[in-house]
Amino acid sequence: MDGLEVKTEKSFFEKSIMARNKKIEISVIIVNYNVRDFLSQCLHSVKKAAKGIPSEIIVVDNASDDGSAEMVRKKYPDVKLILNNENLGFAKANNIALKEAKGQFLLLLNPDTILQEDTIRVMLGFMKTRREVGLAGCKIINPDGSFDYACRRSFPTPWIAFTKITGLSKLFPKTELFGKYNLTYLSTEETYPVDAVSGSFMMVRREVLKEVGGLDERFFMYGEDLDWCYRIKKAGWQIYYVHSTQIIHYRGQSTKRSNIDEIKAFYEAMRIFVEKHYKSSLIFLFLLKLSIKFLSILKFLAFALRPLRFAIVDFFVVTLSLLIGKLIRTGTIFHFPEYAYVAVFTVPALIVITSLYIAGVYTHRYMSISRSITATFVSYVIISALVAFFKQYAFSRVIIIISGFVSLVLVPGWRILIRIFGRRKDTAGGGLIEKRTLIVGTNKEAKELCKKLKMRVDKGYDLIGFIGNTHKDIGKSLNGVKVLGSLENIGKVIREQKITDVIFAPKSLNYTQMLSIIGKCKDQPVSFNIVPSTLDVVVGGALVDSLNDVPLISINYNINKPFHVFTKRLFDILMSVILLVLVYPILWLLTFGNINRRTSWLRMLPLVLKGEMSMVGPPVESKVADKKDALNLGKPGLFGLPQLQRNGSLSKMEINQYNIYYARNQSLLLDFEILVKSLLKYRRYRKMEKMK
């Protein structure tokens, strides 16, 4: 079966072998996908390295939309350009170029590489003097100057695959037993035979191509180089790592501009390789598939449990606050009743952590001060209620009060310290900054927004980069900030850069595009905001950030967020009980039971207690055609912004604007403010009635 496959692969090229031009010594083949600027650098270095050598350069473009083809035509008109209508993958695109190539030697080169001036000459000299060598690769270094171990590798035998997957190769890199995959136990400053080299630089003889054929097109990305090397060695040729010349490889620039999951693609390529060349080893194949599944689960858990570190800090902070409360109250630390230790050192901390989670502190706003204060306050209200209910734990309410005050300082306090001292100059890192921000758009409005964000340091926006509408602007620098990706791979950029906030610049996208992006990224812990050209409501409240004259308006309404639903319901229950018990009887006596239109809200307090209405919300008579829209604006309220403004002159549009503004910016503080103003307004009305 293997022999049949090889025959099929090589027959693809046999028809073109006779037509090759022997005058061309080397054909340089580059497959490009949306890395225009890297390609330009690469071609410039290739032209220099090939100076004086009969050569040809072939660029195969896999349907890039970043202007790569236009750049090649304009700057390098002598380069042969092959355009594909879709992304065919690395193997298939290279095979197309290999069919057209006429060189005696063939160099497969990645577009995100830069060659030394002597690279092609040194490698050609090596291949000419070592006739037994069918394929060779040179020394490859990363942009930071470190050695790229992928430029020399061993084939993944069962043991080598095990050491790679389990991480033993990283734990013991200098040991031959564990370091065989990347040959980390060998010197980088020597030339020697290897099993395989990196696909980013592979120089091969035409005779080898004729004998074994081209790349296996079943490998879309990764693995095709390893498979090619395996077949070449199997045919009796040697493969060498050559240390005497080097290139720089920026690694994975094309994949960064796509939605391809590199880890998944790598292990899928390994699976295909094993099924093709180790099909007799069923146990190895089973274990490899099991390992791939296990690693994917580990990757998911690592992402899901990322907020755990913050929860652990908060757990110890709350526990510390209880000990401080105990010390202040009794002069001792651990002098609790024996039965109470487990509850004391777990329940309060878990209640605080749960509230912080519901508030979105562990999912959206790791460093949020306001949310951590609010959640901690609500937590201690719940803890106090539990202590009152379970008498056996009510050994000192004073300890709970002191602990509450200490937690209200320490829970937001450590976040304040990290925000002050934890900022990194290197914004590409994964620091604990509150708002790691992307701007969607590269137009003049986006640039202006960038300037304003930079000026408003107090708002906590750490500008990580821009997202362009297409790949054309990737790599460019706008106002000192790089364009990191396009709309196609925004989810990947958000994930890799640990973005917390995405801001859509004015005129960058239409609303359909915005909502499409939000839908695609719904499972990621990120907040989306827009900067409107004009405001559609009166702005002057809590959750609208003003950057001089540019407000950032949250797309998601607070009224439906879990934390706001939870705290608003608690507020409704608490206030309705207080008003029913304390205010209702007094007002009834003062009015002699004559509850008029101005005080009719008192009759609706039981509805608030039952959850059918809210203390604050849209007017009861606000009619919304769509029931779903009505839910988005919250439950009908006894009080609200329209009720405060009502003087008989508000239009339906104005009432809707007030309702939308409230739904968007709802908070306990805003509810309390509206409630107090409403009661004060009633008091003023009573005074006017008396004067009459």
XYZ file of C-alpha atoms in Angstrom:
692
model
C 0.000 0.000 0.000
C 2.840 2.388 0.895
C 4.600 1.632 -2.385
C 1.456 2.474 -4.331
C 1.179 5.819 -2.569
C 4.762 6.781 -3.355
C 4.286 5.897 -7.006
C 1.204 8.096 -7.205
C 3.024 11.010 -5.546
C 6.063 10.903 -7.839
C 4.142 10.386 -11.098
C 2.791 13.885 -10.595
C 6.248 15.251 -11.477
C 7.591 12.812 -14.031
C 5.866 14.618 -16.904
C 7.673 17.889 -16.138
C 11.174 16.496 -15.488
C 12.245 16.385 -19.168
C 11.195 19.978 -19.723
C 13.336 21.497 -16.991
C 15.961 24.086 -17.812
C 19.372 22.850 -16.651
C 20.760 26.361 -16.632
C 18.774 27.164 -13.495
C 20.777 25.895 -10.539
C 18.194 26.468 -7.797
C 14.457 27.122 -7.661
C 13.284 28.890 -4.489
C 9.640 28.067 -3.719
C 7.656 30.135 -1.221
C 4.030 29.465 -0.245
C 2.377 32.611 1.089
C -0.806 33.238 3.064
C -1.521 36.776 4.287
C 2.001 37.696 5.388
C 2.708 40.452 2.885
C 5.311 42.324 4.916
C 7.158 39.171 5.961
C 7.089 37.951 2.354
C 8.601 41.235 1.197
C 11.475 40.880 3.670
C 11.950 37.257 2.719
C 12.110 37.984 -1.013
C 14.576 40.799 -0.399
C 16.865 38.436 1.533
C 16.491 35.670 -1.101
C 17.463 38.071 -3.887
C 20.588 38.984 -1.968
C 21.443 35.376 -1.084
C 20.927 34.201 -4.696
C 23.019 36.987 -6.226
C 25.348 35.555 -8.882
C 23.634 32.135 -8.789
C 21.400 31.018 -11.713
C 18.065 30.872 -9.932
C 14.337 31.389 -10.080
C 11.875 32.396 -7.377
C 8.326 31.051 -7.365
C 5.699 32.443 -4.989
C 2.450 30.518 -4.596
C -0.214 32.687 -2.966
C -2.996 30.797 -1.164
C -5.794 33.332 -1.743
C -4.378 36.090 0.480
C -6.457 39.230 0.909
C -3.719 41.431 2.402
C -2.298 42.730 -0.872
C 0.526 40.171 -1.087
C 0.068 39.546 -4.798
C 0.026 43.269 -5.612
C 3.199 43.756 -3.582
C 5.031 40.969 -5.442
C 3.962 42.307 -8.848
C 5.062 45.827 -7.944
C 8.314 45.236 -6.050
C 9.488 41.915 -7.508
C 8.248 41.710 -11.118
C 10.767 38.990 -12.001
C 9.305 36.604 -9.422
C 6.999 33.969 -10.862
C 3.636 34.370 -9.107
C 1.048 31.567 -8.945
C -2.352 32.573 -7.547
C -4.736 30.068 -5.954
C -8.440 30.802 -5.556
C -8.486 29.250 -2.069
C -6.125 28.245 0.699
C -4.934 24.838 -0.547
C -2.550 24.245 2.343
C 1.225 24.022 2.450
C 1.676 20.640 0.762
C -0.617 21.135 -2.213
C 0.615 24.665 -2.906
C 4.258 23.519 -2.844
C 3.449 20.651 -5.216
C 2.009 23.118 -7.723
C 5.267 25.080 -7.647
C 7.445 21.946 -7.731
C 5.734 20.971 -10.977
C 6.682 24.328 -12.489
C 10.202 24.563 -11.049
C 13.189 24.079 -13.369
C 16.116 24.172 -10.949
C 18.673 21.421 -10.382
C 18.118 21.980 -6.651
C 14.842 22.995 -5.032
C 14.494 25.097 -1.902
C 11.172 25.070 -0.033
C 11.130 28.214 2.070
C 8.604 29.776 4.450
C 7.641 33.426 3.789
C 8.318 34.421 7.418
C 12.061 33.742 7.140
C 15.112 35.908 6.461
C 18.207 34.368 4.848
C 21.816 35.314 5.438
C 23.663 36.538 2.370
C 25.639 33.291 2.205
C 22.828 30.823 2.994
C 22.020 29.612 -0.525
C 25.692 29.482 -1.553
C 26.754 27.508 1.539
C 23.873 25.040 1.238
C 24.478 24.500 -2.496
C 28.178 23.894 -1.826
C 27.303 21.322 0.845
C 24.817 19.483 -1.393
C 27.290 19.370 -4.308
C 30.095 17.913 -2.208
C 27.932 15.359 -0.384
C 26.251 13.352 -3.139
C 24.650 10.947 -0.659
C 22.598 13.762 0.858
C 19.123 14.023 -0.645
C 17.754 16.814 1.557
C 19.328 19.290 3.980
C 18.315 22.065 6.311
C 20.333 24.853 7.851
C 20.546 26.267 11.361
C 17.404 28.237 12.279
C 17.170 30.861 14.991
C 14.139 32.584 16.479
C 13.682 36.380 16.368
C 14.975 36.626 19.955
C 18.192 34.894 18.958
C 17.408 31.518 20.519
C 17.894 28.254 18.650
C 14.847 26.758 16.938
C 14.984 23.078 17.881
C 12.491 22.172 15.139
C 15.277 22.469 12.542
C 16.569 18.978 13.472
C 14.314 16.146 14.592
C 13.847 12.415 14.926
C 10.913 10.413 13.637
C 8.169 9.842 16.253
C 8.737 6.232 17.267
C 6.516 5.062 20.135
C 9.152 5.988 22.741
C 10.038 9.359 21.171
C 6.343 10.250 20.834
C 5.823 9.319 24.495
C 8.663 11.569 25.699
C 7.373 14.445 23.554
C 3.711 14.174 24.628
C 4.466 13.660 28.333
C 6.983 16.510 28.454
C 9.910 14.280 29.472
C 11.881 15.683 26.530
C 11.644 19.144 28.100
C 12.424 17.940 31.605
C 15.572 16.068 30.536
C 16.701 17.754 27.291
C 20.381 16.857 27.608
C 19.744 13.136 28.067
C 19.847 11.022 24.900
C 17.141 8.741 26.276
C 14.590 11.575 26.557
C 15.906 14.250 24.173
C 15.748 12.375 20.884
C 12.777 14.183 19.320
C 14.579 17.534 18.922
C 18.057 16.042 19.439
C 18.611 18.460 22.325
C 21.528 16.384 23.602
C 23.576 17.206 20.454
C 25.560 20.392 19.809
C 23.982 23.048 17.618
C 27.433 23.957 16.256
C 28.105 20.736 14.366
C 26.869 19.281 11.088
C 25.430 15.758 11.225
C 22.781 13.435 9.757
C 19.273 13.633 11.235
C 15.898 12.051 10.580
C 14.138 15.265 9.605
C 14.558 19.037 9.311
C 12.122 21.947 9.514
C 9.707 22.522 6.653
C 10.546 26.228 6.816
C 13.841 25.526 4.978
C 14.338 22.326 2.980
C 16.840 22.053 0.118
C 16.322 18.927 -1.991
C 17.845 17.434 -5.129
C 15.768 17.068 -8.258
C 16.726 13.408 -8.427
C 15.139 12.917 -5.027
C 11.941 14.627 -6.180
C 11.854 12.363 -9.232
C 12.334 9.266 -7.093
C 10.021 9.834 -4.127
C 7.579 12.433 -5.439
C 6.297 15.587 -3.802
C 4.609 16.342 -0.511
C 1.661 14.264 0.673
C -1.377 16.511 0.270
C -3.286 14.800 3.067
C -1.244 17.020 5.399
C -2.803 20.469 5.257
C -0.381 22.058 7.718
C 2.369 20.384 9.787
C 3.624 16.849 9.243
C 4.158 17.042 5.481
C 7.856 17.867 6.004
C 8.292 14.955 8.428
C 6.528 12.595 6.023
C 8.681 13.767 3.104
C 11.859 13.240 5.107
C 10.693 9.768 6.122
C 10.095 8.753 2.513
C 13.423 10.230 1.386
C 15.335 8.296 4.064
C 13.383 5.167 3.243
C 14.545 5.558 -0.375
C 18.173 5.413 0.816
C 19.086 9.094 0.847
C 20.633 10.897 3.828
C 19.229 14.017 5.473
C 21.560 16.540 7.106
C 21.473 19.439 9.533
C 24.019 22.062 8.428
C 25.216 24.455 11.136
C 27.527 26.675 9.059
C 24.813 29.049 7.853
C 21.572 30.231 9.410
C 18.238 31.921 8.840
C 15.753 33.746 11.077
C 12.271 32.221 11.328
C 9.389 34.206 12.794
C 7.347 31.009 13.203
C 3.635 30.658 12.577
C 2.915 34.062 11.046
C 0.547 32.549 8.471
C -1.328 30.509 11.081
C -1.747 33.607 13.253
C -3.705 35.131 10.400
C -6.062 32.168 10.158
C -8.497 30.398 12.462
C -6.422 27.209 12.484
C -5.808 25.684 15.909
C -2.058 24.954 15.714
C -1.997 22.437 18.570
C -4.913 20.462 17.136
C -3.397 20.639 13.637
C -0.028 19.412 14.937
C -1.435 16.350 16.665
C -3.748 15.616 13.742
C -0.693 15.665 11.475
C 1.111 13.301 13.849
C -1.904 10.979 13.757
C -1.882 10.889 9.933
C 1.872 10.249 9.950
C 1.559 7.343 12.383
C -1.403 5.803 10.520
C 0.586 5.975 7.299
C 3.962 4.699 8.487
C 3.232 2.771 11.704
C -0.108 1.179 10.846
C 1.174 -2.215 12.014
C 1.617 -0.837 15.541
C -2.003 -0.738 16.679
C -1.069 -0.163 20.343
C 1.064 2.858 19.418
C -1.735 4.276 17.269
C -4.282 3.815 20.064
C -2.011 5.402 22.686
C -1.263 8.350 20.418
C -4.960 9.044 19.793
C -5.587 8.750 23.528
C -2.770 11.210 24.212
C -4.169 13.717 21.727
C -7.567 13.557 23.434
C -5.948 13.897 26.858
C -3.934 16.955 25.776
C -7.024 18.648 24.317
C -8.810 18.136 27.660
C -5.799 19.563 29.521
C -5.841 22.597 27.236
C -9.528 23.174 27.948
C -9.020 22.793 31.720
C -6.071 25.195 31.668
C -8.293 27.806 30.013
C -11.304 27.135 32.240
C -9.327 27.159 35.513
C -7.278 30.259 34.711
C -9.314 32.440 37.123
C -8.634 29.972 39.955
C -5.476 31.842 40.986
C -7.536 34.965 41.750
C -10.078 32.937 43.720
C -7.284 31.388 45.807
C -5.974 34.842 46.725
C -9.475 35.974 47.714
C -9.990 32.802 49.770
C -6.903 33.542 51.855
C -7.813 37.237 52.136
C -11.267 36.461 53.591
C -9.798 33.862 55.950
C -7.192 36.396 57.071
C -9.920 38.974 57.706
C -11.739 36.519 59.998
C -8.556 35.903 61.969
C -7.989 39.658 62.258
C -11.568 40.076 63.468
C -11.041 37.333 66.034
C -7.764 38.888 67.208
C -9.283 42.356 67.632
C -12.363 41.040 69.397
C -10.854 38.423 71.764
C -7.084 38.891 71.609
C -6.628 35.355 70.238
C -6.625 33.905 66.725
C -7.687 30.246 66.721
C -9.902 30.148 69.778
C -13.155 28.985 68.093
C -15.495 26.220 69.281
C -14.173 22.857 68.061
C -17.215 22.120 65.875
C -16.994 25.505 64.106
C -13.514 25.422 62.540
C -14.515 23.841 59.209
C -17.457 26.192 58.697
C -15.574 29.318 59.818
C -12.653 28.713 57.458
C -14.666 27.652 54.406
C -18.220 29.059 54.280
C -17.486 32.844 54.444
C -14.696 32.578 51.878
C -16.821 30.449 49.533
C -19.732 32.919 49.779
C -17.408 35.816 48.890
C -15.851 33.867 46.000
C -19.303 32.899 44.678
C -20.454 36.517 44.772
C -17.279 37.669 43.009
C -17.864 35.024 40.342
C -21.488 36.076 39.808
C -20.275 39.683 39.603
C -18.025 38.683 36.692
C -14.809 39.394 38.594
C -13.314 36.009 37.670
C -14.574 35.983 34.094
C -14.519 39.557 32.809
C -12.967 41.958 35.325
C -10.183 40.319 37.306
C -8.982 43.667 38.654
C -12.329 45.480 38.978
C -12.406 47.555 42.161
C -16.079 48.544 42.097
C -17.320 45.015 41.426
C -15.120 43.482 44.115
C -16.363 46.013 46.696
C -20.026 45.458 45.772
C -19.717 41.672 45.740
C -17.872 41.625 49.069
C -20.479 43.871 50.684
C -23.350 41.668 49.452
C -21.470 38.572 50.645
C -21.187 39.870 54.204
C -24.876 40.791 54.240
C -25.572 37.128 53.411
C -23.024 35.907 55.988
C -24.613 38.104 58.686
C -28.041 36.688 57.854
C -26.719 33.125 58.076
C -25.053 33.818 61.419
C -28.352 35.189 62.751
C -30.184 32.108 61.489
C -27.694 29.490 62.768
C -27.397 30.389 66.446
C -24.611 27.873 67.123
C -22.284 30.003 64.969
C -23.290 33.348 66.464
C -20.416 33.378 68.983
C -19.564 36.949 67.976
C -21.340 39.145 65.476
C -18.650 41.724 66.106
C -16.077 39.390 64.507
C -18.211 39.238 61.337
C -18.543 43.037 61.261
C -14.784 43.545 61.708
C -14.054 40.810 59.131
C -16.440 42.500 56.703
C -14.691 45.850 56.991
C -11.258 44.221 56.653
C -12.391 42.235 53.572
C -13.848 45.395 52.023
C -10.337 46.828 52.270
C -8.261 43.759 51.379
C -10.304 42.177 48.532
C -10.175 45.303 46.354
C -6.918 46.361 48.038
C -4.671 43.688 46.546
C -6.170 44.433 43.149
C -5.363 48.131 43.569
C -1.745 47.277 44.434
C -1.390 45.061 41.352
C -2.931 47.722 39.138
C -0.458 50.268 40.515
C 2.699 48.146 40.627
C 1.867 45.211 38.345
C 1.819 46.970 34.977
C 4.315 45.714 32.452
C 6.077 47.789 29.872
C 5.834 44.785 27.567
C 2.168 44.852 26.604
C 2.497 41.578 24.734
C 2.813 39.767 28.027
C -0.006 38.346 30.083
C 0.038 40.709 33.051
C -2.738 41.161 35.577
C -3.919 44.446 34.070
C -7.642 45.091 34.264
C -8.482 46.143 30.726
C -6.294 44.582 28.030
C -7.897 46.306 25.063
C -8.244 45.767 21.310
C -9.552 48.430 18.939
C -11.493 47.080 15.958
C -10.819 49.309 12.978
C -7.841 50.998 11.347
C -9.561 54.116 9.982
C -8.891 57.686 11.142
C -11.578 57.354 13.819
C -9.746 54.320 15.230
C -6.492 56.268 15.307
C -8.188 59.165 17.103
C -9.710 56.736 19.598
C -6.248 55.267 20.181
C -4.903 58.716 21.075
C -7.722 59.333 23.525
C -7.291 55.932 25.175
C -3.593 56.620 25.628
C -4.301 60.007 27.211
C -6.819 58.623 29.704
C -4.535 56.496 31.850
C -7.008 56.789 34.728
C -9.505 54.640 32.804
C -7.190 51.627 32.988
C -7.186 50.753 29.272
C -4.013 48.878 28.319
C -4.013 49.134 24.525
C -2.687 45.860 23.111
C -3.370 46.374 19.404
C -5.733 46.960 16.487
C -7.870 44.557 14.459
C -8.111 45.339 10.757
C -11.078 44.574 8.510
C -8.782 42.475 6.288
C -5.238 41.112 6.478
C -3.763 44.092 4.623
C -2.854 46.110 7.704
C -1.504 43.266 9.872
C 1.944 44.145 11.157
C 1.523 47.876 10.585
C 1.959 50.306 13.455
C -0.721 52.948 14.044
C 0.165 55.594 16.641
C 2.795 53.254 18.018
C 0.375 50.298 18.370
C 0.494 47.266 16.070
C -2.312 45.747 14.015
C -2.431 42.194 15.420
C -5.067 40.532 13.288
C -8.157 40.771 11.132
C -11.860 40.098 11.596
C -11.250 36.506 10.463
C -9.018 35.627 13.427
C -10.141 38.131 16.079
C -11.192 35.270 18.380
C -7.728 33.815 18.235
C -6.099 37.193 18.985
C -8.442 37.695 21.959
C -7.541 34.271 23.315
C -3.784 34.475 22.784
C -3.401 38.059 24.022
C -5.776 37.514 27.002
C -7.912 40.471 25.902
C -10.563 41.717 28.349
C -12.065 44.589 26.306
C -12.825 45.013 22.614
C -13.810 48.477 21.374
C -15.435 48.981 17.980
C -14.251 52.276 16.506
C -16.831 54.538 14.806
C -17.509 53.729 11.138
C -15.291 50.605 11.309
C -18.108 48.055 10.991
C -21.850 47.962 10.625
C -23.994 46.555 13.435
C -24.485 43.219 11.697
C -20.726 42.689 11.579
C -20.359 43.729 15.226
C -23.021 41.309 16.388
C -21.522 38.547 14.282
C -18.159 39.019 16.011
C -19.798 39.139 19.443
C -21.639 35.908 18.656
C -18.461 34.137 17.561
C -16.646 35.206 20.728
C -19.519 34.642 23.156
C -17.659 31.940 25.075
C -14.637 34.141 25.695
C -14.311 36.274 28.864
C -14.299 39.622 27.080
C -16.422 42.780 27.132
C -17.452 44.408 23.845
C -17.971 48.169 23.592
C -18.824 50.598 20.835
C -17.994 54.247 20.356
C -21.057 55.828 18.724
C -20.853 58.835 16.452
C -23.738 60.413 18.372
C -25.474 59.427 21.595
C -28.990 58.042 21.420
C -29.697 58.648 25.112
C -28.850 61.166 27.835
C -25.535 60.028 29.321
C -24.446 60.963 32.800
C -24.240 57.810 34.831
C -22.342 54.940 36.218
C -21.069 52.581 33.526
C -20.314 54.927 30.656
C -16.616 55.746 30.365
C -16.000 59.205 28.956
C -12.758 59.719 27.053
C -12.937 63.506 26.890
C -15.911 63.699 24.506
C -15.972 60.033 23.473
C -18.208 57.727 25.528
C -17.760 53.965 25.510
C -21.197 52.445 25.795
C -21.516 48.836 26.827
C -23.446 46.794 24.272
C -24.732 44.370 26.921
C -27.505 45.707 29.177
C -26.717 45.427 32.880
C -30.349 44.649 33.671
C -29.928 41.051 32.416
C -26.464 40.262 33.783
C -26.540 37.535 36.478
C -24.881 39.640 39.160
C -27.201 42.600 38.573
C -30.266 40.321 38.549
C -29.117 38.789 41.842
C -28.311 42.083 43.637
C -31.405 43.847 42.278
C -33.639 41.071 43.595
C -32.008 41.305 47.036
C -32.470 45.067 46.958
C -36.159 44.673 46.032
C -36.827 42.195 48.842
C -34.984 44.263 51.440
C -36.570 47.602 50.513
C -40.089 46.222 50.069
C -39.949 44.566 53.505
C -38.648 47.773 55.132
C -41.279 49.922 53.444
C -44.103 47.489 54.214
C -43.130 47.218 57.873
C -42.034 50.783 58.619
C -43.414 53.218 56.036
C -46.772 51.776 54.982
C -48.394 51.928 58.462
C -47.169 55.491 59.048
C -48.431 56.754 55.675
C -51.726 54.983 56.191
C -52.191 56.735 59.540
C -51.109 60.134 58.153
C -53.561 59.905 55.240
C -56.292 58.237 57.315
C -56.290 55.305 54.942
C -56.827 57.563 51.922
C -54.065 56.320 49.619
C -54.302 58.508 46.512
C -52.621 58.285 43.119
C -49.396 59.748 44.482
C -49.109 57.035 47.120
C -50.672 54.180 45.144
C -47.240 52.588 44.764
C -47.633 51.382 48.367
C -50.361 48.976 47.262
C -47.914 47.422 44.791
C -45.231 46.576 47.378
C -46.517 42.974 47.734
C -46.006 42.558 43.968
C -42.372 43.620 44.438
C -41.962 41.097 47.232
C -43.407 38.371 44.970
C -41.037 39.303 42.135
C -43.672 40.479 39.660
C -42.455 44.066 39.881
C -39.320 45.865 40.982
C -38.677 48.895 43.159
C -37.049 50.622 40.186
C -37.803 49.987 36.516
C -39.818 51.144 33.506
C -43.299 52.590 34.185
C -46.065 49.993 34.431
C -47.870 51.548 31.486
C -44.787 51.396 29.197
C -46.019 49.152 26.393
C -43.504 47.195 24.352
C -44.717 45.146 21.461
C -42.101 42.457 21.703
C -42.137 40.536 24.944
C -38.431 39.802 24.633
C -37.663 43.536 24.402
C -39.779 44.118 27.471
C -37.678 41.634 29.422
C -34.519 43.386 28.245
C -35.769 46.598 29.870
C -36.425 44.869 33.192
C -39.523 44.378 35.314
C -42.018 47.251 35.659
C -40.954 49.501 38.537
C -42.677 51.508 41.261
C -40.115 54.211 40.567
C -37.885 55.002 37.617
C -36.246 57.674 35.511
C -39.400 58.463 33.490
C -41.460 58.605 36.710
C -39.014 61.130 38.152
C -39.211 63.306 35.058
C -42.925 62.906 34.477
C -44.762 66.188 34.164
C -47.138 65.183 31.421
C -44.848 66.336 28.613
C -42.629 63.269 28.029
C -43.093 61.683 24.617
C -43.040 57.929 24.050
C -39.609 58.257 22.438
C -38.246 60.127 25.463
C -39.696 57.526 27.842
C -38.072 54.758 25.780
C -34.745 56.570 25.868
C -34.896 56.815 29.660
C -35.862 53.141 29.926
C -33.040 52.019 27.636
C -30.527 54.127 29.510
C -31.629 52.615 32.823
C -31.507 49.032 31.485
C -28.023 49.617 30.125
C -26.597 51.243 33.260
C -28.596 49.604 36.061
C -26.721 49.239 39.336
C -27.522 49.195 43.050
C -26.177 52.720 43.340
C -28.415 53.981 40.540
C -31.460 52.147 41.997
C -30.822 53.650 45.419
C -30.373 57.140 43.936
C -33.665 56.895 42.009
C -35.492 55.563 45.094
C -34.227 58.381 47.345
C -35.049 61.052 44.763
C -38.515 59.594 44.301
C -39.218 59.656 48.054
C -37.885 63.215 48.310
C -40.112 64.181 45.413
C -43.098 62.715 47.271
C -42.100 64.722 50.368
C -41.995 67.946 48.344
C -45.427 67.120 46.952
C -46.781 66.654 50.494
C -45.452 70.092 51.487
C -47.092 71.699 48.448
C -50.385 69.988 49.356
C -50.222 71.433 52.888
C -49.514 74.949 51.566
C -52.668 74.765 49.485
